[in-house]
GROMACS .gro file of C-alpha atoms in nm:
model
  422
    1MET     CA    1  -0.015   0.005   0.017
    2SER     CA    2   0.130   0.338  -0.083
    3ASP     CA    3   0.220   0.612   0.162
    4ILE     CA    4  -0.038   0.851  -0.012
    5LYS     CA    5  -0.304   0.585   0.041
    6ASP     CA    6  -0.245   0.535   0.427
    7ILE     CA    7  -0.262   0.885   0.480
    8LYS     CA    8  -0.615   0.919   0.256
    9ASP     CA    9  -0.716   0.601   0.452
   10MET     CA   10  -0.638   0.798   0.815
   11ASN     CA   11  -0.857   0.926   1.036
   12ALA     CA   12  -0.820   1.217   1.186
   13LYS     CA   13  -0.638   1.121   1.516
   14GLU     CA   14  -0.429   0.904   1.318
   15LEU     CA   15  -0.318   1.209   1.102
   16LEU     CA   16  -0.259   1.391   1.406
   17GLY     CA   17   0.000   1.141   1.540
   18TYR     CA   18   0.175   1.061   1.177
   19TYR     CA   19   0.212   1.450   1.068
   20GLN     CA   20   0.359   1.509   1.442
   21SER     CA   21   0.602   1.238   1.381
   22LYS     CA   22   0.646   1.341   1.074
   23LEU     CA   23   0.757   1.698   1.170
   24ASP     CA   24   0.971   1.557   1.402
   25GLU     CA   25   1.151   1.342   1.159
   26GLU     CA   26   1.207   1.655   0.921
   27ALA     CA   27   1.381   1.826   1.140
   28ARG     CA   28   1.628   1.563   1.219
   29GLN     CA   29   1.671   1.498   0.858
   30ALA     CA   30   1.738   1.847   0.828
   31LYS     CA   31   1.984   1.868   1.089
   32LYS     CA   32   2.158   1.573   0.926
   33GLU     CA   33   2.199   1.722   0.589
   34GLY     CA   34   2.331   2.036   0.748
   35LYS     CA   35   2.039   2.221   0.681
   36LEU     CA   36   1.892   2.509   0.887
   37VAL     CA   37   1.684   2.418   1.199
   38CYS     CA   38   1.483   2.710   1.375
   39TRP     CA   39   1.309   2.675   1.716
   40SER     CA   40   1.015   2.902   1.758
   41ALA     CA   41   0.794   3.031   2.014
   42SER     CA   42   0.396   2.895   1.975
   43VAL     CA   43   0.262   3.247   1.816
   44ALA     CA   44   0.562   3.376   1.662
   45PRO     CA   45   0.502   3.383   1.293
   46PRO     CA   46   0.647   3.053   1.080
   47GLU     CA   47   0.552   3.215   0.779
   48PHE     CA   48   0.895   3.359   0.719
   49CYS     CA   49   1.141   3.024   0.795
   50VAL     CA   50   0.892   2.774   0.579
   51THR     CA   51   0.944   3.030   0.308
   52MET     CA   52   1.344   2.994   0.324
   53ASP     CA   53   1.266   2.602   0.393
   54ILE     CA   54   1.392   2.579   0.778
   55ALA     CA   55   1.296   2.328   0.976
   56MET     CA   56   1.086   2.458   1.234
   57VAL     CA   57   1.052   2.283   1.624
   58TYR     CA   58   0.845   2.439   1.881
   59PRO     CA   59   0.969   2.417   2.253
   60GLU     CA   60   0.636   2.476   2.401
   61THR     CA   61   0.423   2.183   2.206
   62HIS     CA   62   0.778   1.982   2.266
   63ALA     CA   63   0.756   2.062   2.666
   64ALA     CA   64   0.398   2.006   2.669
   65GLY     CA   65   0.453   1.660   2.501
   66ILE     CA   66   0.663   1.578   2.776
   67GLY     CA   67   0.431   1.687   3.037
   68ALA     CA   68   0.164   1.468   2.944
   69ARG     CA   69   0.416   1.187   2.880
   70LYS     CA   70   0.533   1.225   3.273
   71GLY     CA   71   0.833   1.325   3.181
   72ALA     CA   72   0.864   1.667   3.292
   73PRO     CA   73   1.028   1.617   3.666
   74ASP     CA   74   1.350   1.469   3.484
   75MET     CA   75   1.390   1.801   3.275
   76LEU     CA   76   1.286   2.046   3.570
   77GLU     CA   77   1.562   1.850   3.785
   78VAL     CA   78   1.777   1.937   3.547
   79ALA     CA   79   1.682   2.291   3.507
   80ASP     CA   80   1.685   2.346   3.875
   81LYS     CA   81   2.054   2.222   3.899
   82LYS     CA   82   2.109   2.463   3.653
   83GLY     CA   83   1.976   2.767   3.897
   84TYR     CA   84   1.681   2.862   3.708
   85ASN     CA   85   1.388   2.931   3.947
   86ILE     CA   86   1.058   2.749   4.019
   87ASP     CA   87   0.871   3.071   3.940
   88THR     CA   88   1.039   3.040   3.594
   89CYS     CA   89   0.766   2.939   3.342
   90SER     CA   90   0.771   2.558   3.333
   91TYR     CA   91   0.783   2.531   2.941
   92ALA     CA   92   1.117   2.709   2.987
   93ARG     CA   93   1.233   2.503   3.245
   94VAL     CA   94   1.158   2.185   3.074
   95ASN     CA   95   1.282   2.312   2.742
   96LEU     CA   96   1.607   2.459   2.915
   97GLY     CA   97   1.669   2.138   3.085
   98TYR     CA   98   1.617   1.929   2.759
   99MET     CA   99   1.836   2.150   2.599
  100GLU     CA  100   2.100   2.106   2.861
  101LEU     CA  101   2.104   1.782   2.817
  102LEU     CA  102   2.139   1.797   2.439
  103MET     CA  103   2.431   2.003   2.483
  104GLU     CA  104   2.599   1.770   2.685
  105LYS     CA  105   2.538   1.504   2.443
  106ALA     CA  106   2.705   1.722   2.164
  107ARG     CA  107   2.980   1.788   2.389
  108THR     CA  108   3.089   1.402   2.503
  109GLY     CA  109   2.915   1.179   2.248
  110VAL     CA  110   2.720   1.001   2.537
  111THR     CA  111   2.366   1.042   2.565
  112PRO     CA  112   2.263   1.175   2.938
  113GLU     CA  113   2.058   0.931   3.124
  114LYS     CA  114   1.768   1.128   3.162
  115LEU     CA  115   1.764   1.226   2.785
  116ALA     CA  116   1.774   0.841   2.719
  117ASN     CA  117   1.454   0.773   2.947
  118SER     CA  118   1.285   1.099   2.856
  119PRO     CA  119   0.916   1.000   2.674
  120ALA     CA  120   0.993   1.336   2.451
  121ALA     CA  121   1.004   1.331   2.084
  122ASP     CA  122   1.400   1.365   1.956
  123ILE     CA  123   1.448   1.677   1.869
  124PRO     CA  124   1.801   1.865   1.776
  125LEU     CA  125   1.940   2.160   1.912
  126PRO     CA  126   1.874   2.519   1.662
  127ASP     CA  127   2.050   2.725   1.445
  128ILE     CA  128   1.859   3.012   1.491
  129VAL     CA  129   1.566   3.099   1.729
  130ILE     CA  130   1.261   3.338   1.669
  131THR     CA  131   1.025   3.434   1.954
  132CYS     CA  132   0.729   3.664   1.999
  133ASN     CA  133   0.600   3.851   2.324
  134ASN     CA  134   0.219   3.886   2.186
  135ILE     CA  135   0.162   3.595   2.478
  136CYS     CA  136   0.430   3.630   2.700
  137ASN     CA  137   0.728   3.868   2.747
  138THR     CA  138   0.910   3.540   2.928
  139LEU     CA  139   0.941   3.420   2.562
  140LEU     CA  140   1.210   3.719   2.547
  141LYS     CA  141   1.451   3.617   2.759
  142TRP     CA  142   1.405   3.261   2.740
  143TYR     CA  143   1.458   3.252   2.372
  144GLU     CA  144   1.764   3.481   2.418
  145ASN     CA  145   1.906   3.310   2.704
  146ILE     CA  146   1.896   2.965   2.370
  147ALA     CA  147   2.068   3.179   2.128
  148VAL     CA  148   2.374   3.311   2.415
  149GLU     CA  149   2.418   2.956   2.512
  150LEU     CA  150   2.431   2.805   2.155
  151ASP     CA  151   2.574   3.143   1.994
  152ILE     CA  152   2.318   3.157   1.742
  153PRO     CA  153   2.114   3.435   1.606
  154CYS     CA  154   1.833   3.531   1.762
  155ILE     CA  155   1.491   3.712   1.543
  156VAL     CA  156   1.291   3.894   1.813
  157ILE     CA  157   0.904   4.061   1.700
  158ASP     CA  158   0.841   4.267   1.989
  159VAL     CA  159   0.481   4.323   1.997
  160PRO     CA  160   0.348   4.613   2.165
  161PHE     CA  161   0.049   4.559   2.440
  162ASN     CA  162  -0.276   4.705   2.316
  163HIS     CA  163  -0.414   4.920   2.561
  164THR     CA  164  -0.713   5.023   2.357
  165MET     CA  165  -0.886   4.865   2.054
  166PRO     CA  166  -0.894   4.905   1.764
  167ILE     CA  167  -0.556   4.821   1.742
  168PRO     CA  168  -0.368   5.162   1.644
  169GLN     CA  169  -0.204   5.173   1.251
  170TYR     CA  170   0.152   5.291   1.416
  171SER     CA  171   0.136   4.959   1.595
  172LYS     CA  172   0.082   4.756   1.306
  173ASP     CA  173   0.364   4.946   1.106
  174TYR     CA  174   0.597   4.889   1.408
  175ILE     CA  175   0.547   4.497   1.358
  176ALA     CA  176   0.546   4.513   0.979
  177ASP     CA  177   0.856   4.687   0.966
  178GLN     CA  178   1.000   4.413   1.217
  179PHE     CA  179   0.892   4.167   0.951
  180GLU     CA  180   1.103   4.301   0.745
  181GLU     CA  181   1.408   4.309   0.988
  182ALA     CA  182   1.344   3.927   1.011
  183ILE     CA  183   1.356   3.878   0.665
  184ARG     CA  184   1.702   4.062   0.636
  185ILE     CA  185   1.834   3.847   0.917
  186LEU     CA  186   1.700   3.522   0.751
  187GLU     CA  187   1.877   3.628   0.421
  188GLU     CA  188   2.182   3.724   0.600
  189THR     CA  189   2.181   3.375   0.791
  190THR     CA  190   2.110   3.162   0.480
  191GLY     CA  191   2.291   3.352   0.226
  192LYS     CA  192   1.977   3.319   0.036
  193LYS     CA  193   1.700   3.573  -0.112
  194PHE     CA  194   1.386   3.556   0.023
  195ASP     CA  195   1.119   3.448  -0.221
  196TYR     CA  196   0.808   3.677  -0.170
  197ASP     CA  197   0.567   3.484  -0.456
  198LYS     CA  198   0.646   3.194  -0.220
  199PHE     CA  199   0.589   3.362   0.101
  200LEU     CA  200   0.270   3.464  -0.039
  201GLU     CA  201   0.136   3.113  -0.127
  202VAL     CA  202   0.288   3.006   0.262
  203GLN     CA  203   0.043   3.300   0.342
  204LYS     CA  204  -0.224   3.144   0.175
  205GLN     CA  205  -0.140   2.814   0.322
  206THR     CA  206  -0.182   2.940   0.652
  207GLN     CA  207  -0.511   3.111   0.625
  208ARG     CA  208  -0.605   2.797   0.485
  209SER     CA  209  -0.526   2.595   0.809
  210VAL     CA  210  -0.651   2.899   1.005
  211ALA     CA  211  -1.000   2.818   0.856
  212GLN     CA  212  -1.002   2.501   0.924
  213TRP     CA  213  -0.934   2.529   1.290
  214ASN     CA  214  -1.170   2.762   1.350
  215ARG     CA  215  -1.418   2.544   1.139
  216LEU     CA  216  -1.336   2.251   1.370
  217ALA     CA  217  -1.355   2.492   1.698
  218ALA     CA  218  -1.722   2.581   1.597
  219LEU     CA  219  -1.875   2.271   1.621
  220ALA     CA  220  -1.884   2.310   2.018
  221SER     CA  221  -2.134   2.574   1.973
  222HIS     CA  222  -2.380   2.247   1.863
  223LYS     CA  223  -2.603   2.114   2.183
  224PRO     CA  224  -2.545   1.852   2.257
  225SER     CA  225  -2.226   1.921   2.091
  226PRO     CA  226  -2.025   1.630   1.888
  227LEU     CA  227  -1.685   1.765   2.021
  228ASN     CA  228  -1.557   1.755   2.325
  229GLY     CA  229  -1.330   2.082   2.401
  230PHE     CA  230  -1.008   1.861   2.532
  231ASP     CA  231  -0.967   1.744   2.206
  232LEU     CA  232  -0.883   2.075   2.064
  233PHE     CA  233  -0.601   2.048   2.314
  234SER     CA  234  -0.482   1.765   2.148
  235PHE     CA  235  -0.504   1.854   1.825
  236MET     CA  236  -0.365   2.190   1.897
  237ALA     CA  237   0.015   2.085   1.860
  238LEU     CA  238  -0.076   2.094   1.434
  239ILE     CA  239  -0.226   2.502   1.458
  240VAL     CA  240   0.110   2.541   1.682
  241CYS     CA  241   0.349   2.327   1.457
  242ALA     CA  242   0.229   2.367   1.106
  243ARG     CA  243  -0.049   2.602   1.046
  244SER     CA  244   0.197   2.705   0.784
  245LEU     CA  245   0.181   2.365   0.594
  246ASP     CA  246  -0.092   2.152   0.454
  247TYR     CA  247  -0.065   1.888   0.713
  248SER     CA  248  -0.290   2.117   0.955
  249GLU     CA  249  -0.518   2.185   0.701
  250LYS     CA  250  -0.583   1.810   0.591
  251THR     CA  251  -0.585   1.733   0.949
  252PHE     CA  252  -0.833   1.964   1.086
  253LYS     CA  253  -1.052   1.909   0.767
  254LYS     CA  254  -1.094   1.555   0.823
  255PHE     CA  255  -1.186   1.558   1.201
  256ALA     CA  256  -1.444   1.835   1.116
  257ASP     CA  257  -1.589   1.640   0.839
  258GLU     CA  258  -1.590   1.330   1.076
  259LEU     CA  259  -1.775   1.533   1.358
  260GLU     CA  260  -2.034   1.697   1.136
  261GLU     CA  261  -2.074   1.346   1.002
  262ASN     CA  262  -2.123   1.211   1.387
  263LEU     CA  263  -2.386   1.539   1.406
  264LYS     CA  264  -2.594   1.415   1.153
  265ASN     CA  265  -2.594   1.093   1.311
  266GLU     CA  266  -2.688   1.200   1.643
  267ILE     CA  267  -2.363   1.072   1.787
  268TYR     CA  268  -2.235   1.333   2.061
  269ALA     CA  269  -1.942   1.366   2.293
  270PHE     CA  270  -2.009   1.187   2.613
  271LYS     CA  271  -2.238   0.977   2.414
  272GLY     CA  272  -2.531   1.206   2.456
  273ASN     CA  273  -2.485   1.232   2.842
  274GLU     CA  274  -2.405   1.624   2.840
  275LYS     CA  275  -2.571   1.753   3.121
  276THR     CA  276  -2.352   2.091   3.192
  277ARG     CA  277  -2.108   2.267   2.940
  278ILE     CA  278  -1.825   2.498   3.066
  279THR     CA  279  -1.542   2.703   2.967
  280TRP     CA  280  -1.182   2.628   3.060
  281GLU     CA  281  -0.970   2.969   3.057
  282GLY     CA  282  -0.624   2.923   3.052
  283ILE     CA  283  -0.374   2.683   2.919
  284ALA     CA  284  -0.441   2.281   3.023
  285VAL     CA  285  -0.278   2.105   3.301
  286TRP     CA  286  -0.090   1.861   3.105
  287PRO     CA  287   0.043   1.628   3.327
  288TYR     CA  288  -0.295   1.547   3.451
  289LEU     CA  289  -0.474   1.616   3.122
  290GLY     CA  290  -0.641   1.277   3.194
  291HIS     CA  291  -0.755   1.359   3.564
  292THR     CA  292  -0.879   1.703   3.469
  293PHE     CA  293  -1.065   1.571   3.163
  294LYS     CA  294  -1.251   1.260   3.391
  295GLY     CA  295  -1.335   1.469   3.668
  296LEU     CA  296  -1.532   1.692   3.431
  297LYS     CA  297  -1.710   1.392   3.254
  298ASN     CA  298  -1.798   1.212   3.597
  299GLN     CA  299  -1.987   1.493   3.632
  300GLY     CA  300  -2.120   1.524   3.321
  301SER     CA  301  -1.977   1.900   3.253
  302LEU     CA  302  -1.873   1.880   2.887
  303MET     CA  303  -1.570   2.184   2.793
  304THR     CA  304  -1.768   2.380   2.497
  305GLY     CA  305  -1.552   2.674   2.540
  306SER     CA  306  -1.196   2.787   2.585
  307ALA     CA  307  -1.028   3.135   2.469
  308TYR     CA  308  -0.675   2.922   2.454
  309PRO     CA  309  -0.722   2.743   2.115
  310GLY     CA  310  -0.830   3.077   1.981
  311LEU     CA  311  -0.468   3.215   2.015
  312TRP     CA  312  -0.429   3.069   1.656
  313ASN     CA  313  -0.727   3.216   1.533
  314LEU     CA  314  -0.476   3.395   1.338
  315GLU     CA  315  -0.661   3.534   1.031
  316TYR     CA  316  -0.532   3.803   0.779
  317THR     CA  317  -0.495   3.899   0.406
  318PRO     CA  318  -0.226   3.723   0.253
  319GLY     CA  319  -0.001   4.000   0.100
  320ASP     CA  320  -0.094   4.227   0.339
  321MET     CA  321   0.213   4.293   0.589
  322SER     CA  322  -0.017   4.553   0.803
  323SER     CA  323  -0.305   4.291   0.822
  324MET     CA  324  -0.061   4.025   0.918
  325ALA     CA  325   0.097   4.231   1.200
  326GLU     CA  326  -0.221   4.277   1.286
  327ALA     CA  327  -0.339   3.941   1.326
  328TYR     CA  328  -0.032   3.850   1.526
  329THR     CA  329  -0.084   4.118   1.798
  330ARG     CA  330  -0.454   4.083   1.865
  331ILE     CA  331  -0.411   3.785   2.042
  332TYR     CA  332  -0.661   3.873   2.342
  333ILE     CA  333  -0.454   3.847   2.629
  334ASN     CA  334  -0.215   4.104   2.421
  335THR     CA  335  -0.529   4.319   2.470
  336CYS     CA  336  -0.687   4.589   2.759
  337LEU     CA  337  -0.956   4.439   3.008
  338ASP     CA  338  -1.218   4.519   2.826
  339ASN     CA  339  -1.110   4.324   2.502
  340LYS     CA  340  -1.041   4.045   2.739
  341VAL     CA  341  -1.410   4.028   2.868
  342LYS     CA  342  -1.527   4.091   2.527
  343VAL     CA  343  -1.345   3.787   2.393
  344LEU     CA  344  -1.417   3.544   2.669
  345GLY     CA  345  -1.779   3.661   2.665
  346ASP     CA  346  -1.819   3.561   2.319
  347VAL     CA  347  -1.594   3.217   2.397
  348ILE     CA  348  -1.901   3.139   2.655
  349SER     CA  349  -2.218   3.273   2.487
  350ASN     CA  350  -2.087   3.054   2.172
  351GLY     CA  351  -2.017   2.770   2.357
  352LYS     CA  352  -2.364   2.801   2.545
  353CYS     CA  353  -2.165   2.736   2.846
  354ASP     CA  354  -2.307   2.700   3.230
  355GLY     CA  355  -2.026   2.779   3.380
  356ILE     CA  356  -1.663   2.913   3.363
  357LEU     CA  357  -1.312   2.737   3.539
  358TYR     CA  358  -1.037   2.952   3.567
  359HIS     CA  359  -0.670   2.799   3.580
  360GLN     CA  360  -0.476   2.978   3.801
  361ASN     CA  361  -0.138   2.883   3.652
  362ARG     CA  362   0.182   2.924   3.861
  363SER     CA  363   0.405   2.931   3.562
  364CYS     CA  364   0.196   3.135   3.328
  365LYS     CA  365   0.123   3.500   3.449
  366LEU     CA  366  -0.011   3.672   3.165
  367MET     CA  367  -0.256   3.419   3.174
  368SER     CA  368  -0.363   3.409   3.514
  369LEU     CA  369  -0.344   3.833   3.523
  370LEU     CA  370  -0.683   3.984   3.575
  371ASN     CA  371  -0.834   3.667   3.605
  372TYR     CA  372  -1.072   3.725   3.907
  373GLU     CA  373  -1.136   4.104   3.742
  374THR     CA  374  -1.272   3.892   3.416
  375ALA     CA  375  -1.471   3.659   3.610
  376GLU     CA  376  -1.634   3.926   3.784
  377MET     CA  377  -1.688   4.152   3.536
  378LEU     CA  378  -1.847   3.818   3.305
  379GLN     CA  379  -2.039   3.719   3.630
  380GLU     CA  380  -2.197   4.070   3.638
  381GLU     CA  381  -2.290   4.061   3.283
  382ASN     CA  382  -2.395   3.658   3.209
  383GLY     CA  383  -2.467   3.551   3.570
  384LEU     CA  384  -2.269   3.260   3.554
  385PRO     CA  385  -2.086   3.066   3.794
  386TYR     CA  386  -1.730   3.003   3.830
  387VAL     CA  387  -1.448   2.876   3.990
  388SER     CA  388  -1.059   2.875   3.971
  389PHE     CA  389  -0.827   2.639   4.046
  390ASP     CA  390  -0.412   2.636   4.111
  391GLY     CA  391  -0.202   2.462   3.854
  392ASP     CA  392   0.074   2.448   3.619
  393GLN     CA  393   0.124   2.354   3.238
  394THR     CA  394   0.396   2.143   3.282
  395ASP     CA  395   0.514   2.134   3.671
  396PRO     CA  396   0.342   1.872   3.824
  397ARG     CA  397   0.386   1.993   4.205
  398ASN     CA  398   0.197   2.285   4.104
  399PHE     CA  399  -0.131   2.120   4.054
  400ALA     CA  400  -0.337   1.938   4.321
  401PRO     CA  401  -0.585   1.682   4.228
  402ALA     CA  402  -0.780   1.682   4.546
  403GLN     CA  403  -0.830   2.037   4.496
  404PHE     CA  404  -0.943   2.047   4.149
  405ASP     CA  405  -1.201   1.781   4.230
  406THR     CA  406  -1.343   1.964   4.493
  407ARG     CA  407  -1.349   2.292   4.296
  408ILE     CA  408  -1.548   2.147   4.050
  409GLN     CA  409  -1.772   1.970   4.235
  410ALA     CA  410  -1.880   2.319   4.411
  411LEU     CA  411  -1.901   2.437   3.999
  412ASP     CA  412  -2.158   2.172   3.918
  413GLU     CA  413  -2.328   2.215   4.226
  414MET     CA  414  -2.423   2.588   4.101
  415MET     CA  415  -2.449   2.517   3.746
  416ASN     CA  416  -2.716   2.256   3.869
  417GLU     CA  417  -2.896   2.514   4.066
  418ASN     CA  418  -2.865   2.796   3.831
  419LEU     CA  419  -3.047   2.535   3.546
  420GLU     CA  420  -3.311   2.434   3.847
  421ALA     CA  421  -3.400   2.776   3.895
  422LYS     CA  422  -3.457   2.844   3.512
   0.00000   0.00000   0.00000
């Protein structure tokens, strides 16, 4: 059976695994062939590197995978010994611990035990890094640190915080100018001229991928829902790592097609045992993804709303640098409180949610900043109950399963009281 036929016959979940592995293999192969490998922040623009045929690796997604496979403690221990503070982003600490082991392997020719035992996908060290502070200023120091440790180029896209909306033109111009500077650095690094015709095609592909991602996410608006929102957390790997490739477009289209077929046949998430619907505000707790999902499922609470996957709703007009600049700066956590409330309010409304669960993330200060103010403003607006729980995206030491269970039980009781009162 040919490779193409195999792919055609795969379901969406199989495609997800196939393309994730393919991306890792492409990075390893690029390194073997002496081609450039870039480590990129998750919401930094990949369009430039993809145009230049530079293999892409995403440390945040890689760290999330390590966390989900229970491998974070070893990487965190390496980072702790290196001197990184526990209050630093755990994605950064997992990645920097992993990088330290890769560097040791490169120096000695011997694979460190923690690296050999890691459940992480094998990725190569980068030749260049690109970062963007539209979701977090920690990313600047994290990637600058990588660049200093490895003595490699670092492209920084500095995105101003949007204190007012709509986004002013001068901000878009400032970011678009940095896009041109990124192109200049890539030309200098690769020794090749930037192909603007190819760049336009890469931008068009990005928009096709984003369109399928948004189509998929919108299916949660049906009641009952054919989509379990936790699946978006898993499929998110491709909107991060491959949005400028057709890998993500094909996978999301397949999944959306499958769910639409389920909808026609009245096949729903939780087999129709959907009692309440919640919005999850914040990053997933990757080491405890199963626990958090099952805890909600046992109560009949389906996650149909989350602003987090919407970070990659990067819609823009191909060929228009100003439009692309706007897409990369309007990330809702990079905007004022009023806009954050509006975005989350729309998520809650579109998901037909009965309550909101806020992840107070020790690692990600910006995702947790103003959660209380946001929650109070939204409750005044929609009257829905909310609770918060303490957690972390990859450091299992910062999450207490018992606290989570208690909080979601309280939320379930409040949601049911509200529904009974109607």
